[in-house]
PDB file of C-alpha atoms in Angstrom:
ATOM      1  CA  CYS A  15     -12.363 -10.598 -12.448  1.00  0.00           C
ATOM      2  CA  ALA A  16     -15.471  -8.561 -13.324  1.00  0.00           C
ATOM      3  CA  VAL A  17     -15.896  -9.822 -17.108  1.00  0.00           C
ATOM      4  CA  GLY A  18     -15.861  -6.905 -19.581  1.00  0.00           C
ATOM      5  CA  ARG A  19     -14.984  -4.202 -16.564  1.00  0.00           C
ATOM      6  CA  ASN A  20     -11.558  -2.409 -16.022  1.00  0.00           C
ATOM      7  CA  LEU A  21     -10.420  -2.661 -12.797  1.00  0.00           C
ATOM      8  CA  SER A  22      -9.159   0.919 -12.670  1.00  0.00           C
ATOM      9  CA  TYR A  23      -5.917   0.233 -11.574  1.00  0.00           C
ATOM     10  CA  ALA A  24      -2.307  -0.057 -12.773  1.00  0.00           C
ATOM     11  CA  PHE A  25       1.395  -0.866 -11.388  1.00  0.00           C
ATOM     12  CA  ILE A  26       3.807   1.239 -12.849  1.00  0.00           C
ATOM     13  CA  ASN A  27       7.786   0.210 -11.989  1.00  0.00           C
ATOM     14  CA  PHE A  28      10.105   3.390 -11.658  1.00  0.00           C
ATOM     15  CA  ILE A  29      13.539   3.120 -12.602  1.00  0.00           C
ATOM     16  CA  SER A  30      14.347   5.573  -9.233  1.00  0.00           C
ATOM     17  CA  PRO A  31      12.676   6.545  -6.347  1.00  0.00           C
ATOM     18  CA  GLU A  32      12.926  10.073  -7.383  1.00  0.00           C
ATOM     19  CA  ASP A  33      10.864   9.255 -10.739  1.00  0.00           C
ATOM     20  CA  ALA A  34       8.311   7.543  -8.486  1.00  0.00           C
ATOM     21  CA  ILE A  35       8.160  10.748  -6.259  1.00  0.00           C
ATOM     22  CA  ALA A  36       7.775  13.154  -9.229  1.00  0.00           C
ATOM     23  CA  PHE A  37       5.060  10.836 -10.654  1.00  0.00           C
ATOM     24  CA  ARG A  38       3.375  10.989  -7.236  1.00  0.00           C
ATOM     25  CA  ASN A  39       3.218  14.456  -6.944  1.00  0.00           C
ATOM     26  CA  LYS A  40       2.049  14.971 -10.361  1.00  0.00           C
ATOM     27  CA  TRP A  41      -0.649  12.648 -10.390  1.00  0.00           C
ATOM     28  CA  HIS A  42      -2.150  11.858  -6.956  1.00  0.00           C
ATOM     29  CA  LYS A  43      -5.666  13.065  -6.828  1.00  0.00           C
ATOM     30  CA  ALA A  44      -5.678  14.379 -10.293  1.00  0.00           C
ATOM     31  CA  ARG A  45      -8.969  13.856 -12.030  1.00  0.00           C
ATOM     32  CA  LEU A  46      -8.379  12.636 -15.804  1.00  0.00           C
ATOM     33  CA  SER A  47     -11.116  14.835 -18.156  1.00  0.00           C
ATOM     34  CA  ARG A  48     -11.066  13.172 -20.792  1.00  0.00           C
ATOM     35  CA  PHE A  49     -13.044  10.220 -18.959  1.00  0.00           C
ATOM     36  CA  VAL A  50     -16.659   9.961 -17.463  1.00  0.00           C
ATOM     37  CA  ALA A  51     -15.728   9.297 -14.142  1.00  0.00           C
ATOM     38  CA  ARG A  52     -15.135  12.024 -11.788  1.00  0.00           C
ATOM     39  CA  LYS A  53     -12.824  10.469  -9.279  1.00  0.00           C
ATOM     40  CA  SER A  54      -9.428  11.311  -8.766  1.00  0.00           C
ATOM     41  CA  LEU A  55      -6.690   9.447  -8.613  1.00  0.00           C
ATOM     42  CA  ASN A  56      -5.093   7.789  -5.800  1.00  0.00           C
ATOM     43  CA  VAL A  57      -1.430   6.950  -6.288  1.00  0.00           C
ATOM     44  CA  GLY A  58       0.650   5.074  -3.820  1.00  0.00           C
ATOM     45  CA  SER A  59       3.324   2.705  -3.069  1.00  0.00           C
ATOM     46  CA  ALA A  60       2.885  -1.019  -3.697  1.00  0.00           C
ATOM     47  CA  ASP A  61       3.568  -3.587  -0.829  1.00  0.00           C
ATOM     48  CA  LEU A  62       5.616  -5.734  -3.019  1.00  0.00           C
ATOM     49  CA  GLN A  63       8.335  -3.672  -4.668  1.00  0.00           C
ATOM     50  CA  GLY A  64      10.021  -4.442  -7.678  1.00  0.00           C
ATOM     51  CA  PHE A  65       9.402  -5.770 -11.215  1.00  0.00           C
ATOM     52  CA  ASP A  66      10.915  -9.361 -10.658  1.00  0.00           C
ATOM     53  CA  ALA A  67       9.227  -9.722  -7.797  1.00  0.00           C
ATOM     54  CA  ASN A  68       5.655  -8.837  -8.801  1.00  0.00           C
ATOM     55  CA  PHE A  69       6.138 -10.948 -11.958  1.00  0.00           C
ATOM     56  CA  ARG A  70       7.230 -14.029  -9.710  1.00  0.00           C
ATOM     57  CA  ARG A  71       4.296 -13.393  -7.673  1.00  0.00           C
ATOM     58  CA  LEU A  72       1.910 -12.712 -10.970  1.00  0.00           C
ATOM     59  CA  LEU A  73       3.217 -15.960 -12.488  1.00  0.00           C
ATOM     60  CA  ARG A  74       2.188 -17.904  -9.029  1.00  0.00           C
ATOM     61  CA  LYS A  75      -1.512 -16.361  -9.001  1.00  0.00           C
ATOM     62  CA  ARG A  76      -2.022 -17.404 -13.213  1.00  0.00           C
ATOM     63  CA  GLY A  77      -2.301 -20.622 -11.764  1.00  0.00           C
ATOM     64  CA  LYS A  78      -5.323 -19.699 -10.153  1.00  0.00           C
ATOM     65  CA  CYS A  79      -7.245 -17.746 -12.986  1.00  0.00           C
ATOM     66  CA  LYS A  80     -10.764 -19.035 -13.599  1.00  0.00           C
ATOM     67  CA  ALA A  81     -11.862 -16.829 -16.152  1.00  0.00           C
ATOM     68  CA  PRO A  82     -11.335 -18.187 -19.655  1.00  0.00           C
ATOM     69  CA  ARG A  83      -7.826 -18.296 -20.945  1.00  0.00           C
ATOM     70  CA  CYS A  84      -6.980 -15.683 -18.279  1.00  0.00           C
ATOM     71  CA  GLN A  85      -8.987 -12.679 -20.190  1.00  0.00           C
ATOM     72  CA  CYS A  86      -8.720 -10.426 -17.319  1.00  0.00           C
ATOM     73  CA  ALA A  87      -5.090 -11.203 -16.683  1.00  0.00           C
ATOM     74  CA  PRO A  88      -2.847  -7.787 -16.253  1.00  0.00           C
ATOM     75  CA  ILE A  89      -0.831  -6.552 -19.544  1.00  0.00           C
ATOM     76  CA  ILE A  90       2.679  -6.257 -18.557  1.00  0.00           C
ATOM     77  CA  VAL A  91       4.683  -4.049 -20.563  1.00  0.00           C
ATOM     78  CA  LYS A  92       8.390  -3.863 -20.307  1.00  0.00           C
ATOM     79  CA  VAL A  93      10.740  -1.572 -21.876  1.00  0.00           C
ATOM     80  CA  GLY A  94       7.791  -0.447 -24.537  1.00  0.00           C
ATOM     81  CA  HIS A  95       7.187  -4.606 -25.344  1.00  0.00           C
ATOM     82  CA  ARG A  96       4.122  -6.413 -24.267  1.00  0.00           C
TER      83      ARG A  96
END
């Protein structure tokens, strides 16, 4: 991880395929005007689907973290709780 830098990506686990499609239709190629970077958003589907499968993958990778105290590890929010 690049210390002190945002990697500029997020994974969102949608409840339904319809919600995921609606999100993509609204945000793909959109620009975030509040930020300096003018790069458009690229919304796509992850290779691995589902919260549980992705969480298990993250737990396996955490053992390989070289940054002090995994300072670059992702923040996981589920049902409004970190």
